[in-house]
Tab-separated table of C-alpha atoms in Angstrom:
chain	number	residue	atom	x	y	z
L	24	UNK	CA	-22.239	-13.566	17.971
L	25	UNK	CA	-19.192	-14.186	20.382
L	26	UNK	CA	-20.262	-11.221	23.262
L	27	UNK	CA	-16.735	-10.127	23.782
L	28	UNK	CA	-13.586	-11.109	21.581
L	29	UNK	CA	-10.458	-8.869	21.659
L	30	UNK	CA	-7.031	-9.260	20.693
L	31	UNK	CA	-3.437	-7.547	21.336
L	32	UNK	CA	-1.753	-4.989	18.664
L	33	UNK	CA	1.642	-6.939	18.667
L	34	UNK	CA	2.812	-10.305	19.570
L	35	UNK	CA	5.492	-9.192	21.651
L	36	UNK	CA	7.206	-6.464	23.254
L	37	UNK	CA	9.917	-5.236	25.171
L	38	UNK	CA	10.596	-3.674	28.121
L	39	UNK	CA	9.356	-0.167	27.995
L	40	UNK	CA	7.497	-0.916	25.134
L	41	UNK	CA	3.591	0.008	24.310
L	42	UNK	CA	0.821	-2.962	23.852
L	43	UNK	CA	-2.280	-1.922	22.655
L	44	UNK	CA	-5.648	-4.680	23.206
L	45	UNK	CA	-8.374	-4.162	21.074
L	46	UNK	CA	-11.795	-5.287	22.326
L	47	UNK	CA	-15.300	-5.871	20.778
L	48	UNK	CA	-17.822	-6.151	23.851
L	49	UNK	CA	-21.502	-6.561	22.765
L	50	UNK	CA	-22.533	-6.849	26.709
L	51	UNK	CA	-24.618	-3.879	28.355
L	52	UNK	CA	-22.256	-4.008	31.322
L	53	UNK	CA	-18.574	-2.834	31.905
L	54	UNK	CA	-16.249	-6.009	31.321
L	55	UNK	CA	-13.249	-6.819	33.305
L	56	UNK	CA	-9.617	-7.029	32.183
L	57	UNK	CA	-6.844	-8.143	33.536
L	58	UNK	CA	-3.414	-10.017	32.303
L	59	UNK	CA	-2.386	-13.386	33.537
L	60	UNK	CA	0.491	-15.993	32.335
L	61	UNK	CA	-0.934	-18.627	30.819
L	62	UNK	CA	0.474	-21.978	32.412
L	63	UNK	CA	-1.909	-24.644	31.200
L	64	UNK	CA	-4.337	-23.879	28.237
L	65	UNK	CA	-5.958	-27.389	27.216
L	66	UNK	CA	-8.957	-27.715	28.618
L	67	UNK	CA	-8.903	-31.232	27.847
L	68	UNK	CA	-10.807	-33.036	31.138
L	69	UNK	CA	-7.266	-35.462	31.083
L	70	UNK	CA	-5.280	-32.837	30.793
L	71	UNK	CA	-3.812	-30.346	33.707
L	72	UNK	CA	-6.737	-28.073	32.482
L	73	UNK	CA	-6.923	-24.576	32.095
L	74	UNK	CA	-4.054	-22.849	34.601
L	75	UNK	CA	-2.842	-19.068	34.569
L	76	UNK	CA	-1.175	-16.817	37.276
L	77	UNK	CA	-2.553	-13.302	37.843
L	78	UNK	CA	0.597	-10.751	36.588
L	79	UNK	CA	-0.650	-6.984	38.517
L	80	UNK	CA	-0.182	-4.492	36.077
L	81	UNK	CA	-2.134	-1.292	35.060
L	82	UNK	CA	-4.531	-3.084	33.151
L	83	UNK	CA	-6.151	-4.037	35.658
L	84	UNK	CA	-9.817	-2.597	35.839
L	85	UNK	CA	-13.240	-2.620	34.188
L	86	UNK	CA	-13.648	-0.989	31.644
L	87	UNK	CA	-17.045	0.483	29.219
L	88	UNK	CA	-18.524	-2.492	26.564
L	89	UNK	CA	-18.569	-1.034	23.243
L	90	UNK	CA	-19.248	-3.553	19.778
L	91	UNK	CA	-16.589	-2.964	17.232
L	92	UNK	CA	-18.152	-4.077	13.802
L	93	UNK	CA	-16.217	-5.559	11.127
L	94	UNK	CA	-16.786	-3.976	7.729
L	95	UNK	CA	-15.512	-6.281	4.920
L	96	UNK	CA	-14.645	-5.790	1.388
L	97	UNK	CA	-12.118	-3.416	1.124
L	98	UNK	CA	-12.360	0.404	0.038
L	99	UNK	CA	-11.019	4.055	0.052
L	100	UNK	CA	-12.276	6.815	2.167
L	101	UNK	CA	-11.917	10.589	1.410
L	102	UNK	CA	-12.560	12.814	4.535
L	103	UNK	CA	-14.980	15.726	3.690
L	104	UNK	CA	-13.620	18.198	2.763
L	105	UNK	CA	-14.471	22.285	0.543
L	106	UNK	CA	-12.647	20.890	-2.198
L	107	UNK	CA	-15.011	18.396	-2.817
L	108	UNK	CA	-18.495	19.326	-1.783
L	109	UNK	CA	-20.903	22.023	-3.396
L	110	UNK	CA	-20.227	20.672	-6.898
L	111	UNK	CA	-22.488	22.018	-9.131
L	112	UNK	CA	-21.407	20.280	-12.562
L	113	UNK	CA	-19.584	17.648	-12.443
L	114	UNK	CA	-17.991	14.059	-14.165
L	115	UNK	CA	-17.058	11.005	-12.412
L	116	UNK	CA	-15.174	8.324	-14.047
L	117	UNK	CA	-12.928	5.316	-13.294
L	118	UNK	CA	-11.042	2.438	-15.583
L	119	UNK	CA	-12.605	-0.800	-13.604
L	120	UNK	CA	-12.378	-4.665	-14.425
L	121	UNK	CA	-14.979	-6.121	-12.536
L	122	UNK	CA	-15.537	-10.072	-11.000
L	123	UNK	CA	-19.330	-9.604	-10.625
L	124	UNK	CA	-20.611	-7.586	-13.063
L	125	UNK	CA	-24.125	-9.115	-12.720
L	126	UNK	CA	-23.887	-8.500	-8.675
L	127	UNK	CA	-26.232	-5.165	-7.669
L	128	UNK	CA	-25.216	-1.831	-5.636
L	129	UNK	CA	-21.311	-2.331	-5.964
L	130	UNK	CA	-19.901	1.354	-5.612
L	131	UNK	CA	-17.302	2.549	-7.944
L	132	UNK	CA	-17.513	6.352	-6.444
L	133	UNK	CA	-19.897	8.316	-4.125
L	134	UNK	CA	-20.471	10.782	-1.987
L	135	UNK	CA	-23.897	9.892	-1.321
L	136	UNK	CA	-26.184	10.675	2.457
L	137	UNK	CA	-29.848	11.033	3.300
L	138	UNK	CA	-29.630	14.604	2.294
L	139	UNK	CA	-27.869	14.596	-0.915
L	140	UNK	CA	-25.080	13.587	-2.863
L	141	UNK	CA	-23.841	11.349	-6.258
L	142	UNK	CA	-22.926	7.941	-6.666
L	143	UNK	CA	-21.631	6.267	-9.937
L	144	UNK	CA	-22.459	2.346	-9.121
L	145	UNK	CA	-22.538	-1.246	-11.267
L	146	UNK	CA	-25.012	-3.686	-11.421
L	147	UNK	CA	-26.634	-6.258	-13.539
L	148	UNK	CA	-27.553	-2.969	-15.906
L	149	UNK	CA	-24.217	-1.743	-16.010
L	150	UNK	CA	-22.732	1.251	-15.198
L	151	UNK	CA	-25.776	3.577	-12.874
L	152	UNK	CA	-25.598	7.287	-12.210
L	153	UNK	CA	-27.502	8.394	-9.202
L	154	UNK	CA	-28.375	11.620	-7.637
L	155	UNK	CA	-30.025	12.606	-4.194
L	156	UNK	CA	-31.921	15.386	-3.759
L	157	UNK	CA	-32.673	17.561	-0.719
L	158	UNK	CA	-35.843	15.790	-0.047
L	159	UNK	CA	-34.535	12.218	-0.062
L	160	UNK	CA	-35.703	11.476	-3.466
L	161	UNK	CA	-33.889	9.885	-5.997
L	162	UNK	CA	-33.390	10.199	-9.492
L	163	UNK	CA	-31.160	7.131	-11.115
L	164	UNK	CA	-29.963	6.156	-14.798
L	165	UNK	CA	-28.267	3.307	-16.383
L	166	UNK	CA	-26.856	2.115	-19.407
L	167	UNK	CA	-28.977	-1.350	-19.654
L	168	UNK	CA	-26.328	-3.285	-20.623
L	169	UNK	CA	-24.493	-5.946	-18.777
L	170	UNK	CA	-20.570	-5.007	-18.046
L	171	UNK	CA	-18.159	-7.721	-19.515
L	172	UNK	CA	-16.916	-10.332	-16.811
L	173	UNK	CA	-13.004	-9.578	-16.476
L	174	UNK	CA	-12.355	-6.840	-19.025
L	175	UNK	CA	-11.365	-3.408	-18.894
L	176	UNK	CA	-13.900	-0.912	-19.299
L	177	UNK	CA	-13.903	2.705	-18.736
L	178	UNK	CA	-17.443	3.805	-16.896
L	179	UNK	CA	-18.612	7.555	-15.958
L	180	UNK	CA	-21.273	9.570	-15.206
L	181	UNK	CA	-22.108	13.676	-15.427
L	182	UNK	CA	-24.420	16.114	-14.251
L	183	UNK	CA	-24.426	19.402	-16.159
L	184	UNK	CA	-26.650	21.566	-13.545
L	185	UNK	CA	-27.173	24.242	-16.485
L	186	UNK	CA	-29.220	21.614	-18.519
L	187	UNK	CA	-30.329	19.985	-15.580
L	188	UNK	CA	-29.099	16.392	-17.239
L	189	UNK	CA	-27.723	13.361	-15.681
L	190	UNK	CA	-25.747	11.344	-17.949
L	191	UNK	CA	-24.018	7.978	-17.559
L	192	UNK	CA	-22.118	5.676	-19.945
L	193	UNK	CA	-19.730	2.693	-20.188
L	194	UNK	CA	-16.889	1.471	-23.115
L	195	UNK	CA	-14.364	-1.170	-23.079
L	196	UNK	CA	-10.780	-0.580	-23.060
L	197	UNK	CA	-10.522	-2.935	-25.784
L	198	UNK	CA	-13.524	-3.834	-27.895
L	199	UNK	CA	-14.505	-7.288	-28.889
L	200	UNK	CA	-15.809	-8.760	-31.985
L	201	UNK	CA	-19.661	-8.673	-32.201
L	202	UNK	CA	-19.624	-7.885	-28.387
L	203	UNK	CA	-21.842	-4.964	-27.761
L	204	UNK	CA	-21.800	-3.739	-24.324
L	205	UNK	CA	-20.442	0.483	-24.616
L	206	UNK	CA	-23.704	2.487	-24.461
L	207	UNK	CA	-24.734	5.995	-22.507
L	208	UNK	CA	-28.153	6.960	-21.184
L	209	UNK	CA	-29.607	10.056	-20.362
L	210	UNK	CA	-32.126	11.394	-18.212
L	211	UNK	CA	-33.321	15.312	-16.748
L	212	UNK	CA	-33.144	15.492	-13.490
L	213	UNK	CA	-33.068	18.598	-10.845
L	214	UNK	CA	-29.801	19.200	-8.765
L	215	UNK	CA	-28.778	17.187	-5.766
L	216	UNK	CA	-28.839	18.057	-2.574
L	217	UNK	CA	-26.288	19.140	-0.592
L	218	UNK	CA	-23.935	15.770	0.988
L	219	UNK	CA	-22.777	17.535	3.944
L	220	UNK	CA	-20.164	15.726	5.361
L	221	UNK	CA	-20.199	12.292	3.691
L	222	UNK	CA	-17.148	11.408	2.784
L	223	UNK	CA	-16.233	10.145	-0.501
L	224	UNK	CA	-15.767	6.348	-1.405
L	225	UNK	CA	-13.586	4.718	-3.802
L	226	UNK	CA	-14.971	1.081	-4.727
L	227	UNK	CA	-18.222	1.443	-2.288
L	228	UNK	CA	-21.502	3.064	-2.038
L	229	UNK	CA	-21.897	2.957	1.657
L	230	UNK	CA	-19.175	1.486	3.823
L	231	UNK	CA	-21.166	-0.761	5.237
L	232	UNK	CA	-19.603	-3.958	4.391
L	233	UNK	CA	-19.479	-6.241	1.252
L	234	UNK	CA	-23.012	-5.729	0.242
L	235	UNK	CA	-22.089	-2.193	-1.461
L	236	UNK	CA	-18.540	-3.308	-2.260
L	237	UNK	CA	-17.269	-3.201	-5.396
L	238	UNK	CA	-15.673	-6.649	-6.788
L	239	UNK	CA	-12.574	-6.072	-9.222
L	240	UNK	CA	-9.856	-3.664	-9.944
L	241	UNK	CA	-10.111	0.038	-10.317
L	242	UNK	CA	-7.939	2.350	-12.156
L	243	UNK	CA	-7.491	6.053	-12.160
L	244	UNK	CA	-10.548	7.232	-10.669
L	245	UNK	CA	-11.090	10.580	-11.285
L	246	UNK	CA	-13.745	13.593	-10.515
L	247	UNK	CA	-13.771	16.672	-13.088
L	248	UNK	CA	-15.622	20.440	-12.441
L	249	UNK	CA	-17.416	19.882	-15.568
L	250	UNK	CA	-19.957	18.142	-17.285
L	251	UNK	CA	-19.413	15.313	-20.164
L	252	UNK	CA	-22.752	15.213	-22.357
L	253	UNK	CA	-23.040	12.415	-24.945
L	254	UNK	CA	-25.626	11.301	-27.145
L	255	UNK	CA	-26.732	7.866	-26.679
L	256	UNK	CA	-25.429	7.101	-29.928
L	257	UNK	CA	-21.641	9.229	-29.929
L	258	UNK	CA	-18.769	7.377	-28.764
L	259	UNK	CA	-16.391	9.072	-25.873
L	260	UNK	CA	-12.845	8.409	-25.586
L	261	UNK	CA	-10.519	8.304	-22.495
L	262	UNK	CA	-8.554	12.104	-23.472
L	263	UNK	CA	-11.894	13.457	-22.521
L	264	UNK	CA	-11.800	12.652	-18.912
L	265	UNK	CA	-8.247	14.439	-18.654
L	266	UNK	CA	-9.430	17.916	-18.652
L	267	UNK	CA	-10.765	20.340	-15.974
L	268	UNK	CA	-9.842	17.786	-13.138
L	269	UNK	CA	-10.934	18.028	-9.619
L	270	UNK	CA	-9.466	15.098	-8.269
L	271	UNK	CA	-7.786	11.967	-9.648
L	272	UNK	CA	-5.950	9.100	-7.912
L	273	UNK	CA	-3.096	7.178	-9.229
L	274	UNK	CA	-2.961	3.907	-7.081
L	275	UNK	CA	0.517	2.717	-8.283
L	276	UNK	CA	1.607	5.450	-6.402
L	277	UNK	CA	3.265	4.412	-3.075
L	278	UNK	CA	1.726	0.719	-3.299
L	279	UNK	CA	3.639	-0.449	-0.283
L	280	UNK	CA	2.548	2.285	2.172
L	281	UNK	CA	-0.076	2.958	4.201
């Protein structure tokens, strides 16, 4: 690990202008900073070797170390918020063309701590439903059946809190010949826990890098107030996730902003 790297917000500025540096310091003590014009910068023994001249400015000072990690993988972050916590029933579904679908623990929604929360993940089982429950157990279900490698597919889970069932299933968009991956599983399990103020992620389980990242597209992801129930062997289409909505998010929607 480099123990200090840092870099400037903009390349240039003008007069009156605002320049922000950004700095990752992994050292116990303050570091120094300072800003210098940079006459000679090869350090090349033949060379002039490494020259600057010292420009006084306000910069000038030490300032507190503090490590900036870098997350990778890329995801969406919903602040906590009423709206979205205390759900006692509930259905979470998303259209999703996955890269990986035999990598493990790639998030396609959650809003998942130690003290409670769901999570609707892909793996080498397919789609997962997961639940945590006040006391930090655990009570997962999946549909056993590998997700097809660049195709669409719908996947969801559901907890009906009434029946005390958590259901999960998965169906492609557009079904193959003698290709068998759509299924749902089913399993009784107790209420979470409450999530208190985790956020909610779109396309990761943790936000803590690419290990939980999900690898692919994702369309339309959506959270309803109710339950879906299905038989392992009934079929669900996609007009059943468009009812009693929570929250849904259309990504086509200002794709050039922030």
């Amino acid at each position: 690990m480099i123990p200090i790297i840092g870099y400037a917000d903009k390349l240039t500025v003008a007069p009156g202008e605002v320049i922000s540096f950004k700095i990752s310091s992994a050292r116990d003590q303050d570091y120094r900073a300072s800003i210098v014009r940079l006459i000679s910068g090869d350090p090349n023994p033949l060379s002039p070797g490494i020259q600057f001249a010292d420009i006084p400015s306000d910069v000038d000072g030490a300032y507190p170390s503090r490590l900036q990690k870098v997350m990778l993988g890329s995801y969406a972050k919903v602040e906590s918020g009423k709206e979205l916590s205390g759900l006692k029933s509930f259905t979470l579904s998303a259209l999703i063309w996955p890269t990986t679908p035999d990598k493990p623990e790639q998030g396609v929604i959650s809003k998942i701590d130690a003290r409670g929360g769901f999570a609707l993940v892909i793996g080498p089982n397919g789609a997962e439903a997961r639940l945590v429950h006040a006391d930090g157990t655990e009570t997962r279900v999946n549909v056993g059946k590998q997700l097809r490698e660049r195709r669409w597919a719908c996947v969801w889970c559901s907890y009906d809190s009434e029946a005390a069932v958590l259901t999960v299933g998965q169906f492609q968009i557009h079904p193959e010949y003698e290709v068998h991956s759509d299924g749902v599983a089913r399993v009784t399990a107790s209420s979470p826990g409450s999530d208190g103020n985790a956020d909610l992620l779109i396309a990761s389980l943790d936000a803590e890098g690419p290990k939980t990242c999900f690898n692919g597209k994702i369309e339309r992801p959506t959270i309803q107030k109710t339950a879906l129930f299905a038989e392992p062997t009934c079929s669900v289409s996609l007009e059943q996730f468009n009812t009693d909505i929570l929250a849904s998010w259309d990504f086509s929607q200002n794709i050039s902003g922030l």
